[in-house]
Coordinates of C-alpha atoms in Angstrom, one line a residue:
M1 CA 19.5 -14.7 -78.3
D2 CA 21.0 -11.0 -79.0
R3 CA 21.1 -10.0 -75.2
C4 CA 23.9 -10.1 -72.3
V5 CA 23.4 -11.0 -68.8
V6 CA 25.8 -10.3 -65.6
L7 CA 26.2 -12.5 -63.2
V8 CA 27.3 -10.9 -59.9
D9 CA 29.2 -12.8 -57.0
A10 CA 28.5 -10.0 -54.1
G11 CA 30.8 -11.7 -51.7
Y12 CA 34.0 -11.3 -54.1
L13 CA 32.7 -7.7 -55.4
L14 CA 32.0 -6.7 -51.8
G15 CA 35.3 -8.3 -49.8
A16 CA 37.7 -7.1 -53.4
A17 CA 36.5 -3.6 -53.4
A18 CA 36.6 -3.3 -49.1
S19 CA 40.3 -4.9 -49.7
L20 CA 41.5 -2.4 -52.1
L21 CA 40.1 0.7 -50.3
A22 CA 40.5 -0.2 -46.9
G23 CA 43.1 -2.9 -46.5
D24 CA 40.6 -5.3 -45.3
P25 CA 37.8 -7.5 -46.9
S26 CA 35.2 -6.8 -44.5
R27 CA 32.7 -5.8 -46.1
S28 CA 31.1 -3.5 -43.4
R29 CA 34.4 -1.1 -44.1
V30 CA 33.0 0.1 -47.2
T31 CA 29.8 2.2 -47.9
V32 CA 28.3 0.8 -51.5
D33 CA 25.9 3.1 -53.4
H34 CA 24.1 0.2 -55.0
T35 CA 21.8 2.7 -57.8
A36 CA 25.6 4.0 -59.1
L37 CA 26.6 0.6 -58.9
I38 CA 24.1 -1.3 -60.8
T39 CA 24.3 1.6 -63.6
A40 CA 27.6 1.1 -63.7
L41 CA 27.4 -2.4 -64.1
R42 CA 25.2 -2.3 -66.9
E43 CA 26.7 0.4 -68.8
R44 CA 30.0 -1.4 -69.2
A45 CA 28.5 -4.6 -69.7
E46 CA 26.3 -3.2 -73.0
A47 CA 29.7 -1.4 -73.8
E48 CA 31.9 -4.7 -73.5
T49 CA 29.3 -6.8 -75.4
G50 CA 28.0 -4.4 -77.5
L51 CA 24.3 -6.2 -76.6
P52 CA 21.8 -4.8 -74.8
L53 CA 21.4 -5.7 -71.3
L54 CA 19.1 -8.6 -70.4
R55 CA 19.6 -8.9 -66.5
I56 CA 21.5 -8.3 -63.4
Y57 CA 21.7 -11.4 -60.9
W58 CA 22.8 -10.5 -57.5
F59 CA 24.2 -13.4 -55.6
D60 CA 24.5 -13.0 -51.9
A61 CA 24.0 -14.7 -48.6
A62 CA 22.0 -14.0 -45.7
P63 CA 21.0 -16.0 -42.9
D64 CA 17.9 -17.9 -43.3
R65 CA 18.2 -16.8 -46.7
R66 CA 15.9 -13.5 -45.3
P67 CA 16.9 -10.7 -47.4
M68 CA 18.8 -8.1 -45.7
P69 CA 18.1 -3.7 -46.1
E70 CA 20.7 -4.0 -49.3
H71 CA 18.9 -6.4 -50.7
R72 CA 15.6 -5.0 -50.3
R73 CA 17.1 -1.9 -51.8
L74 CA 18.7 -4.0 -54.7
R75 CA 16.0 -6.3 -55.8
V76 CA 13.3 -3.0 -56.2
L77 CA 15.9 -1.6 -59.0
P78 CA 15.0 -2.1 -62.7
R79 CA 16.8 -5.2 -64.3
V80 CA 18.1 -6.7 -60.9
T81 CA 17.1 -10.1 -59.7
V82 CA 18.7 -11.0 -55.9
R83 CA 19.2 -14.8 -55.2
L84 CA 19.9 -15.4 -51.7
G85 CA 22.2 -18.6 -50.5
A86 CA 22.3 -19.0 -46.6
L87 CA 25.1 -17.4 -44.4
T88 CA 25.9 -20.2 -41.2
R89 CA 28.4 -20.4 -38.0
A90 CA 30.7 -22.7 -38.6
E91 CA 34.4 -23.1 -36.6
G92 CA 33.9 -19.4 -35.1
R93 CA 33.3 -18.1 -38.6
W94 CA 30.3 -17.1 -41.2
V95 CA 30.4 -19.3 -44.5
Q96 CA 28.1 -18.8 -47.3
K97 CA 26.1 -21.9 -48.7
G98 CA 24.7 -22.6 -52.1
V99 CA 25.8 -19.5 -53.5
D100 CA 27.9 -21.3 -55.9
A101 CA 25.3 -23.6 -56.7
A102 CA 22.6 -21.0 -57.3
M103 CA 25.3 -19.5 -59.5
H104 CA 26.0 -22.6 -61.6
A105 CA 22.8 -23.7 -61.7
E106 CA 21.5 -20.1 -63.4
L107 CA 24.2 -19.9 -65.5
S108 CA 23.5 -23.2 -67.3
E109 CA 19.7 -22.4 -67.3
L110 CA 20.4 -19.1 -69.5
A111 CA 22.9 -20.8 -71.7
R112 CA 20.6 -24.2 -72.4
N113 CA 17.8 -22.4 -73.0
R114 CA 19.7 -19.6 -75.6
A115 CA 18.3 -16.3 -73.5
C116 CA 21.5 -14.8 -73.8
A117 CA 24.6 -14.2 -76.4
D118 CA 27.0 -13.0 -73.6
V119 CA 27.4 -13.7 -70.2
V120 CA 29.6 -11.6 -67.9
L121 CA 30.7 -12.9 -64.5
I122 CA 32.5 -11.2 -61.4
T123 CA 33.5 -13.9 -59.3
G124 CA 37.0 -15.4 -58.2
D125 CA 35.3 -19.0 -56.9
G126 CA 37.1 -21.2 -59.1
D127 CA 34.0 -23.7 -57.8
L128 CA 32.3 -22.5 -60.8
L129 CA 34.3 -23.5 -63.6
P130 CA 32.2 -26.4 -64.4
G131 CA 29.0 -23.9 -65.2
M132 CA 31.6 -21.7 -67.2
M133 CA 32.2 -24.8 -69.4
S134 CA 28.9 -25.8 -69.6
A135 CA 27.6 -22.1 -71.1
K136 CA 30.2 -22.2 -73.2
E137 CA 29.4 -25.4 -74.9
H138 CA 26.3 -23.6 -75.5
G139 CA 28.0 -21.4 -77.7
V140 CA 27.8 -18.3 -75.4
V141 CA 30.8 -15.8 -74.7
V142 CA 32.0 -15.7 -71.0
H143 CA 33.6 -12.4 -69.8
L144 CA 35.0 -12.4 -66.8
W145 CA 35.8 -9.5 -64.7
A146 CA 38.0 -9.2 -61.7
L147 CA 38.4 -6.4 -59.4
Q148 CA 41.9 -4.8 -58.8
A149 CA 43.7 -6.4 -56.3
A150 CA 45.1 -4.7 -53.3
D151 CA 48.3 -6.3 -53.8
G152 CA 48.7 -5.9 -57.3
D153 CA 48.3 -9.7 -57.7
F154 CA 45.1 -12.1 -58.7
N155 CA 42.3 -12.5 -56.9
Q156 CA 40.7 -15.1 -59.1
S157 CA 41.0 -19.1 -59.8
E158 CA 43.6 -19.4 -62.0
D159 CA 41.5 -22.0 -63.8
L160 CA 38.5 -19.7 -64.4
V161 CA 41.0 -17.1 -65.8
G162 CA 42.1 -19.6 -68.2
E163 CA 38.8 -20.6 -69.1
A164 CA 36.9 -17.4 -69.9
D165 CA 36.7 -15.8 -73.7
E166 CA 37.4 -12.4 -72.5
R167 CA 39.1 -11.0 -69.0
R168 CA 38.9 -7.6 -67.8
V169 CA 40.0 -5.9 -64.9
L170 CA 37.5 -3.2 -62.7
D171 CA 40.2 -0.2 -61.7
R172 CA 40.7 1.7 -57.9
E173 CA 38.6 4.5 -60.4
W174 CA 35.7 2.6 -61.7
I175 CA 35.5 1.2 -57.7
E176 CA 35.6 4.9 -56.1
G177 CA 32.6 5.7 -58.3
S178 CA 30.0 3.5 -56.3
F179 CA 32.0 2.5 -53.6
T180 CA 33.4 4.8 -50.8
L181 CA 35.4 3.8 -47.5
R182 CA 33.2 4.2 -44.0
D183 CA 34.2 6.3 -42.0
T184 CA 35.6 3.8 -38.7
S185 CA 34.8 5.7 -36.2
S186 CA 31.3 5.2 -36.8
V187 CA 31.3 2.0 -37.5
F188 CA 34.0 1.2 -34.8
P189 CA 33.4 3.4 -32.0
A190 CA 35.3 4.1 -29.0
P191 CA 34.7 1.8 -25.9
G192 CA 31.8 2.8 -23.7
P193 CA 28.2 3.3 -24.5
R194 CA 27.2 6.5 -26.5
Q195 CA 26.4 9.6 -24.0
E196 CA 22.3 9.3 -24.8
I197 CA 23.1 5.4 -24.4
A198 CA 25.0 6.1 -21.1
K199 CA 21.9 7.7 -19.6
I200 CA 19.8 4.8 -20.3
L201 CA 22.1 2.2 -19.4
A202 CA 22.3 4.9 -15.6
A203 CA 18.7 4.9 -15.1
P204 CA 17.5 3.6 -11.9
P205 CA 15.7 0.1 -11.9
A206 CA 11.9 0.8 -11.0
A207 CA 11.2 2.0 -7.5
L208 CA 10.4 -1.6 -4.6
P209 CA 7.6 -0.7 -2.6
A210 CA 9.6 -0.2 0.8
V211 CA 9.7 -2.3 3.8
V212 CA 10.5 -1.5 7.3
P213 CA 12.8 -3.7 8.8
P214 CA 11.5 -5.5 12.1
A215 CA 12.7 -3.7 15.4
V216 CA 15.5 -5.7 17.0
H217 CA 15.3 -5.8 20.7
P218 CA 18.0 -7.4 23.0
A219 CA 17.1 -10.2 24.5
A220 CA 17.2 -11.5 27.7
D221 CA 19.7 -14.0 27.3
A222 CA 21.8 -12.3 24.5
P223 CA 25.1 -12.7 24.7
A224 CA 27.1 -10.0 26.4
P225 CA 29.1 -7.6 24.1
V226 CA 32.2 -8.7 22.6
P227 CA 34.5 -6.3 24.7
A228 CA 37.4 -4.3 22.1
V229 CA 40.9 -5.8 21.2
A230 CA 44.0 -4.5 22.5
P231 CA 45.8 -3.0 19.8
G232 CA 48.3 -4.7 18.0
R233 CA 46.1 -8.4 18.4
P234 CA 44.2 -10.1 16.2
Q235 CA 40.7 -8.8 15.2
P236 CA 37.9 -10.7 15.6
A237 CA 35.8 -11.5 12.5
A238 CA 33.1 -9.2 11.9
A239 CA 29.6 -10.0 13.1
L240 CA 27.8 -11.9 10.2
K241 CA 24.6 -10.3 8.9
V242 CA 21.3 -12.3 10.7
V243 CA 18.8 -13.2 7.5
P244 CA 15.3 -13.1 8.3
T245 CA 13.5 -16.6 8.0
P246 CA 10.1 -17.1 6.5
K247 CA 8.2 -16.7 9.5
D248 CA 9.7 -13.5 10.3
L249 CA 9.1 -11.9 7.6
A250 CA 5.4 -12.6 7.9
G251 CA 5.4 -10.5 11.1
R252 CA 6.6 -7.7 9.2
T253 CA 4.7 -5.0 9.1
A254 CA 4.8 -1.0 7.0
A255 CA 3.2 1.0 9.8
T256 CA 1.9 -1.3 13.0
P257 CA 4.4 -2.7 15.3
I258 CA 4.5 -5.9 16.8
T259 CA 2.5 -5.8 20.2
A260 CA 2.1 -8.1 23.1
V261 CA -0.4 -9.4 24.4
A262 CA -1.1 -10.9 27.8
N263 CA 0.1 -14.9 27.8
G264 CA 1.4 -14.0 24.1
H265 CA 4.6 -15.8 23.0
G266 CA 7.2 -14.1 21.8
A267 CA 10.8 -13.5 20.1
N268 CA 13.9 -14.2 22.2
G269 CA 12.9 -13.3 24.7
H270 CA 9.6 -13.2 28.0
G271 CA 6.8 -11.0 27.8
V272 CA 3.9 -11.2 30.1
N273 CA 3.5 -13.8 32.5
G274 CA 6.7 -15.3 30.9
H275 CA 6.1 -15.1 27.5
G276 CA 6.8 -12.4 24.7
A277 CA 6.3 -10.7 21.4
T278 CA 6.3 -12.5 18.5
A279 CA 3.3 -13.7 16.7
H280 CA 1.4 -16.3 17.6
G281 CA -1.4 -14.8 16.2
V282 CA -5.2 -15.7 16.1
N283 CA -5.5 -19.1 18.4
G284 CA -5.0 -17.1 22.1
H285 CA -1.3 -17.0 21.9
G286 CA -0.7 -13.4 21.1
A287 CA -2.0 -10.8 18.7
V288 CA 0.1 -8.9 15.7
G289 CA -1.1 -5.8 13.8
Q290 CA -0.1 -6.3 10.2
T291 CA -1.1 -3.8 7.9
G292 CA 1.7 -4.3 5.2
P293 CA 1.6 -7.6 2.8
V294 CA 2.7 -11.2 4.3
L295 CA 5.2 -13.2 2.5
R296 CA 3.4 -16.6 2.2
W297 CA 5.3 -19.7 1.6
S298 CA 4.7 -23.5 0.7
S299 CA 2.9 -25.4 3.9
D300 CA 0.7 -28.9 3.5
R301 CA -1.8 -27.5 2.2
G302 CA 0.2 -26.7 -1.1
W303 CA 2.0 -23.5 -2.8
V304 CA -0.8 -20.1 -1.7
D305 CA -0.9 -18.4 -5.0
R306 CA -0.7 -15.0 -4.8
P307 CA -2.2 -12.0 -7.3
A308 CA 0.1 -10.5 -9.8
P309 CA 1.1 -7.0 -9.1
E310 CA -0.5 -4.9 -11.5
P311 CA 2.0 -2.7 -13.9
A312 CA 2.9 0.6 -13.5
V313 CA 0.3 2.4 -15.8
T314 CA 1.7 6.4 -17.0
A315 CA 0.2 9.1 -19.2
G316 CA 2.0 7.7 -21.9
D317 CA 0.6 4.3 -22.0
S318 CA -2.7 6.3 -23.1
L319 CA -1.0 7.9 -26.1
P320 CA -2.0 5.8 -29.4
T321 CA 0.7 3.8 -31.3
L322 CA 2.1 4.5 -34.9
A323 CA -0.2 1.4 -36.7
Q324 CA -3.7 3.2 -35.2
L325 CA -2.1 7.1 -36.5
T326 CA -1.2 5.3 -39.9
T327 CA -3.3 4.5 -42.8
A328 CA -2.7 2.3 -45.7
E329 CA -1.5 4.7 -48.2
Q330 CA 0.9 5.9 -45.5
R331 CA 1.6 2.2 -44.8
W332 CA 2.7 1.8 -48.6
A333 CA 4.8 4.7 -48.4
D334 CA 6.5 3.6 -45.1
R335 CA 7.5 0.4 -46.8
E336 CA 8.9 2.2 -49.8
E337 CA 11.2 4.6 -48.2
D338 CA 11.9 1.4 -46.0
I339 CA 13.3 -0.1 -48.8
T340 CA 15.0 3.1 -50.6
S341 CA 16.3 5.5 -48.4
I342 CA 16.6 3.7 -44.6
G343 CA 20.1 2.6 -44.3
G344 CA 19.1 0.2 -41.3
D345 CA 22.0 1.8 -38.2
A346 CA 19.7 0.7 -35.2
H347 CA 20.0 5.1 -34.3
E348 CA 18.7 5.6 -37.8
V349 CA 15.8 3.3 -37.2
G350 CA 15.0 5.2 -34.1
Q351 CA 14.7 8.1 -35.5
V352 CA 12.5 7.0 -38.4
F353 CA 10.1 5.8 -36.2
A354 CA 9.7 8.6 -34.1
R355 CA 9.5 11.0 -36.7
R356 CA 6.3 9.1 -38.3
W357 CA 4.8 8.9 -34.6
S358 CA 5.3 12.8 -33.8
D359 CA 4.2 13.9 -37.4
R360 CA 0.8 11.7 -37.2
L361 CA 0.1 12.3 -33.8
G362 CA -0.4 16.0 -35.0
D363 CA -0.3 17.8 -32.0
V364 CA 3.1 17.2 -30.1
E365 CA 2.3 19.0 -27.3
R366 CA 0.4 15.6 -26.5
L367 CA 4.0 14.1 -26.0
T368 CA 5.0 15.9 -23.2
V369 CA 3.9 13.6 -20.8
L370 CA 6.5 11.5 -21.9
W371 CA 9.6 13.3 -20.4
P372 CA 8.9 12.2 -16.5
D373 CA 9.1 8.9 -17.2
Y374 CA 12.3 9.1 -19.7
P375 CA 14.1 6.6 -20.4
R376 CA 11.1 4.6 -20.0
I377 CA 8.9 4.2 -23.3
P378 CA 5.5 3.5 -23.0
H379 CA 5.0 -0.1 -23.6
R380 CA 3.0 -0.7 -26.0
V381 CA 5.0 1.8 -28.3
D382 CA 8.5 -0.1 -26.9
G383 CA 7.0 -3.0 -28.7
E384 CA 5.9 -1.8 -32.0
L385 CA 9.8 -0.1 -32.3
L386 CA 11.2 -3.2 -31.8
R387 CA 9.4 -5.1 -33.9
Y388 CA 9.9 -2.2 -36.9
A389 CA 13.3 -2.6 -36.0
A390 CA 13.6 -6.2 -37.3
R391 CA 12.5 -5.7 -40.8
F392 CA 15.9 -3.8 -41.2
G393 CA 17.9 -7.1 -40.4
L394 CA 18.9 -6.3 -36.8
L395 CA 18.0 -9.6 -35.8
A396 CA 20.7 -11.1 -38.7
H397 CA 23.4 -13.3 -36.9
K398 CA 21.7 -12.9 -33.1
D399 CA 19.6 -15.9 -32.8
D400 CA 16.7 -13.9 -33.8
Q401 CA 17.2 -12.0 -30.6
I402 CA 17.9 -8.0 -31.0
D403 CA 21.3 -7.4 -29.5
E404 CA 21.4 -5.6 -26.3
H405 CA 23.6 -2.5 -27.6
D406 CA 21.1 -2.0 -30.6
R407 CA 18.1 -2.0 -28.3
Y408 CA 19.5 0.7 -27.0
A409 CA 20.7 2.5 -29.4
I410 CA 17.0 2.1 -31.1
R411 CA 15.8 3.5 -28.2
A412 CA 18.2 6.8 -28.2
G413 CA 17.6 7.5 -31.9
F414 CA 13.7 7.1 -30.8
W415 CA 14.5 10.1 -27.8
K416 CA 16.8 11.9 -29.7
E417 CA 14.4 12.7 -32.5
L418 CA 11.9 13.2 -30.0
A419 CA 13.9 15.6 -28.1
A420 CA 14.6 17.8 -31.4
R421 CA 10.4 17.9 -31.7
V422 CA 9.0 18.0 -28.6
P423 CA 8.5 21.3 -26.3
G424 CA 11.0 20.3 -23.2
G425 CA 13.1 17.7 -24.6
S426 CA 16.1 19.4 -25.1
M427 CA 16.0 19.5 -21.4
V428 CA 15.6 15.7 -20.9
V429 CA 17.7 14.3 -23.7
D430 CA 21.0 14.8 -23.6
D431 CA 22.3 15.1 -27.1

């Protein structure tokens, strides 16, 4: 049929553009305006072939073939179909699997079914040569497009170049219409966490119940103090700290001191009638007042189960979650915004979540109860925030775990957005 199709090897296109603009083939060095790029590809293909566009196929790789944020934005654009291969780790580097095979299969199928008259290929991999030859045998005109190489040389397979019917080079001016050099200071920040992240990292852990150490009384048979050593002689080794035994810990009390009882046995000394004050409690040997927690250990009867401590409940835990405040219509609108507008930066994701939560809660005064617990986020809201962040590919390359630095950035973005919206926030959260 009299239509044209564009097949894009995203790895080649983005890598070559980054090499030209940044001198580094890493895709993270450039920012892509996908809408402008697809429009430019369509206009250029229709102008070069003189035929209307049927479709643009975008071939890329992703961990476990799960679409990343850029793939979600691309596949909702008109006349764009995204095909994903696998991204795997091999010998310390990330390798695409299945992308070339998918391009070969799509090219052969389009030619065999006479779905188009002209095919535009944007790739540099010689593995696609059999597919190109097969398409030509079915009467399809193959246009091979290259991106201008950074060193002025070729960045495509010589066999592909020799087999193509038409060849074009997309120069720097055309590339700069859709690609911009990303600010390296934001992609690769200076060593050390951002100030708001540093505050979260520096937050002290939750306070543990204070334990009052037992008073230590010198025993009658305790060794005499070590005399001072004359100057110039070797100094004695520092005295080692005594580690309490489970029995010692079991006798600790937070309020009531240990009381000696007549005929009661004691520790390191002798009390009334020759015995001292450590606890053999109930069997007539002594009595110890105990009001604090008792450490339990294994015995002949097996392990003694201790009840789990009750989690600390704060005022923020009573606030509703974003899911409880979101209607079905809002959920659909959120999904569209996530696909088309949200870039997926960890800090930005936290801000978007906080904005929606505060807007839908209505009365932002209710959120002031969060400031005494800063930087702690209510447990249910924090879990919902991390699950929301996982939609943006922040799990990628990390074995299904959000990176620790990303978690801090997500939460820092959350607090920064609330600080701008909730009274009193600027006094708690530093910019």
